[in-house]
Every structure is written in structure tokens, then in C-alpha cells.
Coordinates of N, CA and C in Angstrom, one line a residue:
X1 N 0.8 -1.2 0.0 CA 0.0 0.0 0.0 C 0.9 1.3 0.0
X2 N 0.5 2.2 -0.9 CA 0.8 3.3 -0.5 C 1.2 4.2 0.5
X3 N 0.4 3.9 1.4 CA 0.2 4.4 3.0 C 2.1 4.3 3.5
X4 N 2.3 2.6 2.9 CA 3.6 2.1 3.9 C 4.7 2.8 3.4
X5 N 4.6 3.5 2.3 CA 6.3 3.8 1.2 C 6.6 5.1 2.4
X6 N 7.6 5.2 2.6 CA 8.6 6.8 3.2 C 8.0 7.8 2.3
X7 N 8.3 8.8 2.7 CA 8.3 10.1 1.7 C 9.1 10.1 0.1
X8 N 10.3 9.7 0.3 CA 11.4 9.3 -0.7 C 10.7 8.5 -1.6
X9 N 9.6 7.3 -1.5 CA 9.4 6.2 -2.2 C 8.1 6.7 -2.6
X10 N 7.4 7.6 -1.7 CA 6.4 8.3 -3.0 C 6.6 9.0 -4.4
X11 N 7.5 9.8 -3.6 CA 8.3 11.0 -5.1 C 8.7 10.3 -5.9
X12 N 9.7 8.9 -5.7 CA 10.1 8.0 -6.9 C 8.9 7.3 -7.2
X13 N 7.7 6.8 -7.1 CA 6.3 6.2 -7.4 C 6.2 7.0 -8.0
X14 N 5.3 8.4 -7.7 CA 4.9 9.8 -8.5 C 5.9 9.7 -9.7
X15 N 6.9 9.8 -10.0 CA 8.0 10.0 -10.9 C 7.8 8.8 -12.1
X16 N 7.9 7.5 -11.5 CA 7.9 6.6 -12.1 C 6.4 6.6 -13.1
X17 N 5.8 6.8 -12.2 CA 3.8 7.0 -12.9 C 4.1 8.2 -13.8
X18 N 4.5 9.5 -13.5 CA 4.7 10.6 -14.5 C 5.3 10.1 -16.1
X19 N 5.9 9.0 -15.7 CA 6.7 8.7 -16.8 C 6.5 7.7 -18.0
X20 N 4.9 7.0 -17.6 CA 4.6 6.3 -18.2 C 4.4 6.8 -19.7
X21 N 4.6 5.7 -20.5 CA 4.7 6.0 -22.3 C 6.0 6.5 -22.5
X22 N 7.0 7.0 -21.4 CA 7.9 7.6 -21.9 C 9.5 6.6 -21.4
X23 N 9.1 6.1 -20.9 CA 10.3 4.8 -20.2 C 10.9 4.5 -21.0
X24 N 12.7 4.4 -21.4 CA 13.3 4.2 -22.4 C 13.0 2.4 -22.0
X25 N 13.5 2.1 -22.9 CA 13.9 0.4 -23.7 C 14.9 0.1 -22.6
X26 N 14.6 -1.7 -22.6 CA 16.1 -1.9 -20.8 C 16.8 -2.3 -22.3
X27 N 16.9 -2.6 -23.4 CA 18.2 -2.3 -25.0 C 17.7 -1.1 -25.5
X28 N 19.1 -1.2 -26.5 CA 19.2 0.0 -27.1 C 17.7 -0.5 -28.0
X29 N 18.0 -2.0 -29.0 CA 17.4 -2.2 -29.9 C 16.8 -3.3 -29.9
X30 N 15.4 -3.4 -30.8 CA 14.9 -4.6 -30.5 C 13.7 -4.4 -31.2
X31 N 12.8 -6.0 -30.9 CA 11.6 -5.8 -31.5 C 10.7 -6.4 -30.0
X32 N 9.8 -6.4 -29.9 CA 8.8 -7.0 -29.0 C 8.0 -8.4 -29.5
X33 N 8.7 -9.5 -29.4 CA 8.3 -10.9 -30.1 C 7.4 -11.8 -29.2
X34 N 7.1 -11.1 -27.8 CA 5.8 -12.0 -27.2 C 5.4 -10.9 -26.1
X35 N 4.0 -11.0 -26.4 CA 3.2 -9.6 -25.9 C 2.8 -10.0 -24.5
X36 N 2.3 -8.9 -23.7 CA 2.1 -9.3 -22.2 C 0.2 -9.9 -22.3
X37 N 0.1 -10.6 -21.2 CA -1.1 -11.6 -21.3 C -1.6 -12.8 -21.7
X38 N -2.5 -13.0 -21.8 CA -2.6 -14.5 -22.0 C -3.3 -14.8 -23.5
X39 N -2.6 -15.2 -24.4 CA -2.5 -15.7 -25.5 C -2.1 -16.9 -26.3
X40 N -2.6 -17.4 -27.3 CA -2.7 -18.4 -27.7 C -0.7 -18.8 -28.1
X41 N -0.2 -19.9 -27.7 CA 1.0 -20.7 -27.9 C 1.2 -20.6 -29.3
X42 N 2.7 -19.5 -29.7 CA 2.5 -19.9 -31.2 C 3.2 -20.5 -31.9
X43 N 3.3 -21.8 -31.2 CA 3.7 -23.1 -32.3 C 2.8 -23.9 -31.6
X44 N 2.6 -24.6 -30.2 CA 1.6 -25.4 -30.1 C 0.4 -25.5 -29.8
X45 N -0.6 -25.9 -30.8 CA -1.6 -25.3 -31.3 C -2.9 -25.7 -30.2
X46 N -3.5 -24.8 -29.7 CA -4.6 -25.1 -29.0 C -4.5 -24.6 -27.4
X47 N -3.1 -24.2 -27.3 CA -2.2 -24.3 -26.2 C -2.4 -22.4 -25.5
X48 N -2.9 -22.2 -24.4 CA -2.7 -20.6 -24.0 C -1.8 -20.4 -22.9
X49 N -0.8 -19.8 -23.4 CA 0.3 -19.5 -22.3 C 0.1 -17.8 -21.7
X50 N 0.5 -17.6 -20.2 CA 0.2 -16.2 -19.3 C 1.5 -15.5 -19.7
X51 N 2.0 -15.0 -20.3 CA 2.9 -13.7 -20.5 C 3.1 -12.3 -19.2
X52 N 3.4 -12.8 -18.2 CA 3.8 -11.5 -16.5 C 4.2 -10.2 -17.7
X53 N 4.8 -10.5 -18.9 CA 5.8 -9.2 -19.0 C 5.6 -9.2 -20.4
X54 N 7.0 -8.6 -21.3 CA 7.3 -8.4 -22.7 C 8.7 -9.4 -23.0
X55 N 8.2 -9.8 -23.9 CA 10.0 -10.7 -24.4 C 10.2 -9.9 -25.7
X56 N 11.7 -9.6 -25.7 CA 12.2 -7.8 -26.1 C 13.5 -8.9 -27.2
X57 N 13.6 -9.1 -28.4 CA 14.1 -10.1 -29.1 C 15.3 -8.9 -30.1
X58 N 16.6 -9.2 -29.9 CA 17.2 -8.3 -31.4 C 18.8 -9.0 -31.5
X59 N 19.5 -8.8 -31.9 CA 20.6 -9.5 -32.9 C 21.8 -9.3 -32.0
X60 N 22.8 -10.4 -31.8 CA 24.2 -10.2 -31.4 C 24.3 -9.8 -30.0
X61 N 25.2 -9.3 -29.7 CA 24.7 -9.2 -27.6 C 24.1 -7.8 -27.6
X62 N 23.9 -7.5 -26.6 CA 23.0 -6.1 -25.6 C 23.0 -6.0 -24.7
X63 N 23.5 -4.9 -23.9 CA 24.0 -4.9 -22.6 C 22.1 -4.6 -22.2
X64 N 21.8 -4.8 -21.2 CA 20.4 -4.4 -20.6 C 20.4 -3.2 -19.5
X65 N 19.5 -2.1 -19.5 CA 19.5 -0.9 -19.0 C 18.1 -0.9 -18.0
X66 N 18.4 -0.5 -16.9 CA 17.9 0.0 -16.3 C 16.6 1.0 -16.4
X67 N 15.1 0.8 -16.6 CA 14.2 1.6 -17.3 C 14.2 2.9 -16.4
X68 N 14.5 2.9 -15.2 CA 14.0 4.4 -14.3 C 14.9 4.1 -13.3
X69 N 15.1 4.8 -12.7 CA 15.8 5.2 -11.0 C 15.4 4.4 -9.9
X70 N 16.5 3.4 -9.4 CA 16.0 3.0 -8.7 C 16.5 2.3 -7.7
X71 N 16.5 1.2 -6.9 CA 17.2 0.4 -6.2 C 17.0 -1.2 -6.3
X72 N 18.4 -2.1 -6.6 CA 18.8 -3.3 -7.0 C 17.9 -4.2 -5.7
X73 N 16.6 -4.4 -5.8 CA 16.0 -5.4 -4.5 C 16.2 -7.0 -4.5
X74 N 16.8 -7.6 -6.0 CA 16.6 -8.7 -5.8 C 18.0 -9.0 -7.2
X75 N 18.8 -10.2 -7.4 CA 19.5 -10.5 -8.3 C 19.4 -12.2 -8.0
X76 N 19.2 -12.8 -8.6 CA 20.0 -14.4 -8.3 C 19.0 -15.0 -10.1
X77 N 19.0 -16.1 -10.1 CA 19.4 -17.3 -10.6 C 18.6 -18.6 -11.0
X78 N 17.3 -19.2 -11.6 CA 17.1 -19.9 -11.5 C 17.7 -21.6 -12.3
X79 N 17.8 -22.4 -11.5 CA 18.7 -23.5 -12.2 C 18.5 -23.8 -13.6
X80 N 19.4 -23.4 -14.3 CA 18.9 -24.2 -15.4 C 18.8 -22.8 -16.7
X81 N 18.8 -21.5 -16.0 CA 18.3 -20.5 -16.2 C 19.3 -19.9 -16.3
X82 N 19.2 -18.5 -17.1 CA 20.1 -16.9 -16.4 C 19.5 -16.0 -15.4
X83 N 20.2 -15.2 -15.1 CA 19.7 -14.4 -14.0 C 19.0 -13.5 -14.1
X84 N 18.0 -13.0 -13.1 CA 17.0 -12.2 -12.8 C 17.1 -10.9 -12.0
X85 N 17.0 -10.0 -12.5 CA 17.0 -8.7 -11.6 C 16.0 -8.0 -11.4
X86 N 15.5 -7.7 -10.1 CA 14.6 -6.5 -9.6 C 15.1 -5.8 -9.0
X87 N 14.5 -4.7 -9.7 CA 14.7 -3.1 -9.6 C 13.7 -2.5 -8.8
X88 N 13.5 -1.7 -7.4 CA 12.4 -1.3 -6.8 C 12.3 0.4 -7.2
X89 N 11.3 0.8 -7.7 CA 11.2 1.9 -7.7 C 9.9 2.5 -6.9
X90 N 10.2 2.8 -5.9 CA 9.1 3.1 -4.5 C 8.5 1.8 -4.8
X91 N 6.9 2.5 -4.9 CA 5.8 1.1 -5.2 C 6.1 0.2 -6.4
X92 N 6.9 0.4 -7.1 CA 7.3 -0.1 -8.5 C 8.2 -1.2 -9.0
X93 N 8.0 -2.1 -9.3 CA 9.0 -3.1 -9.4 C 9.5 -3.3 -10.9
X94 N 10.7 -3.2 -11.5 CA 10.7 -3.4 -12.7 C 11.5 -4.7 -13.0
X95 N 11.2 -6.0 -13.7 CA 11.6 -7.5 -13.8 C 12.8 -7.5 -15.1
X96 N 14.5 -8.0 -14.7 CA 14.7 -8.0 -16.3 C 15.3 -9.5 -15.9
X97 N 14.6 -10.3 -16.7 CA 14.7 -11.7 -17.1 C 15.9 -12.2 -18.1
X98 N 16.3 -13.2 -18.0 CA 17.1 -13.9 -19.1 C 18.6 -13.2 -19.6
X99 N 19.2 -12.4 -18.4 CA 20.4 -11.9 -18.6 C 21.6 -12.5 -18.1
X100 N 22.7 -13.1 -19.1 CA 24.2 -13.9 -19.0 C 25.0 -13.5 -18.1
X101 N 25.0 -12.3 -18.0 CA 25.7 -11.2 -17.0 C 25.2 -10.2 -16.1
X102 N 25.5 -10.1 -15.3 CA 25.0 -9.1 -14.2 C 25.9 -8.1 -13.2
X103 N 25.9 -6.9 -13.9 CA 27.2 -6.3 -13.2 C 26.4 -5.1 -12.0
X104 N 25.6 -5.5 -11.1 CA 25.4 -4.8 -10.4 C 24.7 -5.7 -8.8
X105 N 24.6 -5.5 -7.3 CA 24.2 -6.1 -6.9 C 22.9 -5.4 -6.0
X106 N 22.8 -6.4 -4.9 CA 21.6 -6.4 -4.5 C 21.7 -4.7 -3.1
X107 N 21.1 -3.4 -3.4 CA 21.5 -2.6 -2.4 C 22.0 -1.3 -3.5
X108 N 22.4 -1.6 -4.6 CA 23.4 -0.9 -6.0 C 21.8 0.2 -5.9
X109 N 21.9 1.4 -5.8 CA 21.2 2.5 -6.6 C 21.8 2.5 -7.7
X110 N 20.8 2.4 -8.7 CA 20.8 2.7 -10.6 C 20.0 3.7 -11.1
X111 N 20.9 4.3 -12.1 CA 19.6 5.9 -12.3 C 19.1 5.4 -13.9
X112 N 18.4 5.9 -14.9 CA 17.7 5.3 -15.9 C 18.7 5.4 -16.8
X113 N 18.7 4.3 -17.6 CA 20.0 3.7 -18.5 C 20.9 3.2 -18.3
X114 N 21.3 3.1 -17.1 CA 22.2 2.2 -16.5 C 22.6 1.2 -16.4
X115 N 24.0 0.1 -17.5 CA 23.6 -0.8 -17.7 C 23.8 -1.8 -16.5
X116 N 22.9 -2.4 -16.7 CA 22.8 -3.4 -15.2 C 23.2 -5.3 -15.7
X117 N 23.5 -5.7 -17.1 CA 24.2 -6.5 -17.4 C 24.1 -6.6 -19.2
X118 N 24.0 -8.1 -18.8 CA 24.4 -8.7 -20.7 C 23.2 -9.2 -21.0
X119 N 22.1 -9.0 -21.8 CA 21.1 -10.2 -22.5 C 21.9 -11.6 -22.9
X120 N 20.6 -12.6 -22.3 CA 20.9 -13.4 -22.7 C 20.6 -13.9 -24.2
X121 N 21.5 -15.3 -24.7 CA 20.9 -16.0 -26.3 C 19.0 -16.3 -26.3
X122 N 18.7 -16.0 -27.1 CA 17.5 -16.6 -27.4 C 17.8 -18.1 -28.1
X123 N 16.8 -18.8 -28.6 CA 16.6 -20.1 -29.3 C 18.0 -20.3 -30.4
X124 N 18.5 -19.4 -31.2 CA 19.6 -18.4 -32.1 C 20.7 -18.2 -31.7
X125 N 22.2 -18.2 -32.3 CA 23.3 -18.3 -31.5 C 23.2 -17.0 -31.9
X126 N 22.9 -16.1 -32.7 CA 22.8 -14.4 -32.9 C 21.7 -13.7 -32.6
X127 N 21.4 -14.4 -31.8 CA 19.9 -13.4 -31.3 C 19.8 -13.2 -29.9
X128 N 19.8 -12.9 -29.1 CA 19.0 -12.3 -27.9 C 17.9 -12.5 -27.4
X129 N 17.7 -12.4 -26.4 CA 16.0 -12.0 -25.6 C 16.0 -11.9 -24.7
X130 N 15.1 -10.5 -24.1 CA 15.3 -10.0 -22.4 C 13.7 -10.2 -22.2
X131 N 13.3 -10.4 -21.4 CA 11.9 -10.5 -20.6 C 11.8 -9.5 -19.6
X132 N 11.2 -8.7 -19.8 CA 10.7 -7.4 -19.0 C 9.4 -7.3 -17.9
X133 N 9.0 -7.1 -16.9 CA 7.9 -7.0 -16.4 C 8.2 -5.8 -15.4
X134 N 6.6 -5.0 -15.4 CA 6.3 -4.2 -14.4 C 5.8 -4.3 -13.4
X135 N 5.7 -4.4 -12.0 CA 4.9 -4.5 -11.3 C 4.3 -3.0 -10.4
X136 N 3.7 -3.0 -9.8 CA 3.1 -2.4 -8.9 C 2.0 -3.0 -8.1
X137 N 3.5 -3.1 -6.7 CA 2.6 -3.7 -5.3 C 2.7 -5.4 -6.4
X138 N 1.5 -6.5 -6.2 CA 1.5 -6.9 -6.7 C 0.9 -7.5 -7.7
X139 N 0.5 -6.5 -8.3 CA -0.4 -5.8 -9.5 C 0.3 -5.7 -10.9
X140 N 0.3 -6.8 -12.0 CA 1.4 -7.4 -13.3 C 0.6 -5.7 -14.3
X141 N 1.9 -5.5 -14.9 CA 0.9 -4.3 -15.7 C 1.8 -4.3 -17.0
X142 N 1.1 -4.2 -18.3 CA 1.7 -4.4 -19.3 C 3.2 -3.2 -20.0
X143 N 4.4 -3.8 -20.0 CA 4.8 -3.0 -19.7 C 5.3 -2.1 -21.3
X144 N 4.4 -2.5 -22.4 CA 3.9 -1.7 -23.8 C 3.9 -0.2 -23.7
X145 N 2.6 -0.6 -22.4 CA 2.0 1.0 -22.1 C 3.0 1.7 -21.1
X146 N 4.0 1.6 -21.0 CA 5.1 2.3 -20.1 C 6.3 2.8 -20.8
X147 N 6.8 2.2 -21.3 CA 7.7 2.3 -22.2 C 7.7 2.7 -23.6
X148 N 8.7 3.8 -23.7 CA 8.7 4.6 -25.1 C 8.0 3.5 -26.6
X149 N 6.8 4.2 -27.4 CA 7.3 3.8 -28.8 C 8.1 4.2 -29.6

């Protein structure tokens, strides 16, 4: 809730909200190859998978950036996986998925564009893909509508 953020964690909430539509890209470049929500599997047929976020798809490595100002709340690892970073912006959590490298840790203030590691390979030994999500509280929000067209 609202109520519980300090003074500090409103103004960065207020800030973060001011900013929507205008949130740079956590890459320089890219395309948006799986959209947030729940939509039909598109190779197996019949199949509806839940999308938390955006999967952010482009060529050769990319370092991954930081969308707004914030603080490093969470970094590790799932087996099998690359690593995971959360970013807390007051009420705001911003998710970057599927990154080889991670040059920042848990406690690190990051201000917007700040690279916070390496994208990982997608399916393609020349391709990429970062998985993005926004949260608020714990409330999934598409993160399309946040982020620059």
C-alpha cells in the first residue's frame, strides 16, 4: 500500500507514474516478439500460455538498462536459467529476465540507462532475448504501455 512507502518512495512512485509511455527500452534495440497476457501458444496449437511481462528479441549481444531510478531489490538465478534482476522503484518493481551477466548487486542504486548486465541467447546463437515485467505492489501491468514507442 501506498500508506507504507517513506516520503522518498512516493516521489520516486509519482515519478515513475509521470513517466509512463515515456520509459526508455532496458536495450538499445529490438523488437517485441511475445506480448504481455494470455495468449494463444505460437507453435503449439490449442495451447494458452500467461505472459507476466514483454519478451524484447534483437541480434548479437546487448547490454540491458535499467528503465527508471532505482534500487537493486533482488539479483539471483534460476537453475537451469540466467539471471534475474529486480529493480524497486518506490511502489514499482521493474523485472529484467534472461540476462548472461549481471554487473550490479543487491542494495546498487541505478539511475535510468544504467547498464545493469548482458542479454541473454535466445533459441539463435545471434539473437538475444530480455523478458521485461512491471509491477506495482503486486499488481502485473503491461509493460507496452510504459515504455517509449
Amino acid at each position: 500500500p501506498l500508506s507504507k512507502l517513506t516520503p522518498a518512495d512516493k516521489i520516486v512512485s509519482t515519478q515513475f507514474e509521470q513517466n509512463k509511455g515515456k520509459l526508455p527500452w532496458p536495450t538499445r534495440q529490438g523488437v517485441i516478439t511475445e506480448k504481455f497476457g494470455e495468449h494463444y501458444h505460437p507453435v503449439i496449437k490449442g495451447v494458452k500460455v500467461q505472459n507476466n511481462g514483454i519478451d524484447i528479441t534483437g541480434m548479437g549481444d546487448a547490454s540491458v538498462r535499467s528503465i527508471f531510478d532505482g534500487e537493486v531489490s533482488k539479483v539471483f538465478a534460476i537453475k537451469g536459467s540466467n539471471y534475474t534482476v529486480i529493480i524497486r522503484h518506490g511502489k514499482y518493481y521493474t523485472v529484467y529476465h534472461n540476462l548472461k551477466e549481471v554487473n550490479i548487486g543487491i542494495g546498487d542504486k541505478v539511475k535510468t540507462k544504467d547498464i545493469i548486465g548482458v542479454a541473454g541467447k535466445s533459441g539463435s546463437a545471434d539473437t538475444y532475448l530480455v523478458h521485461l515485467e512491471i509491477w506495482s505492489g503486486l499488481e502485473k501491468l503491461n509493460p507496452e504501455l510504459w515504455i517509449a514507442n
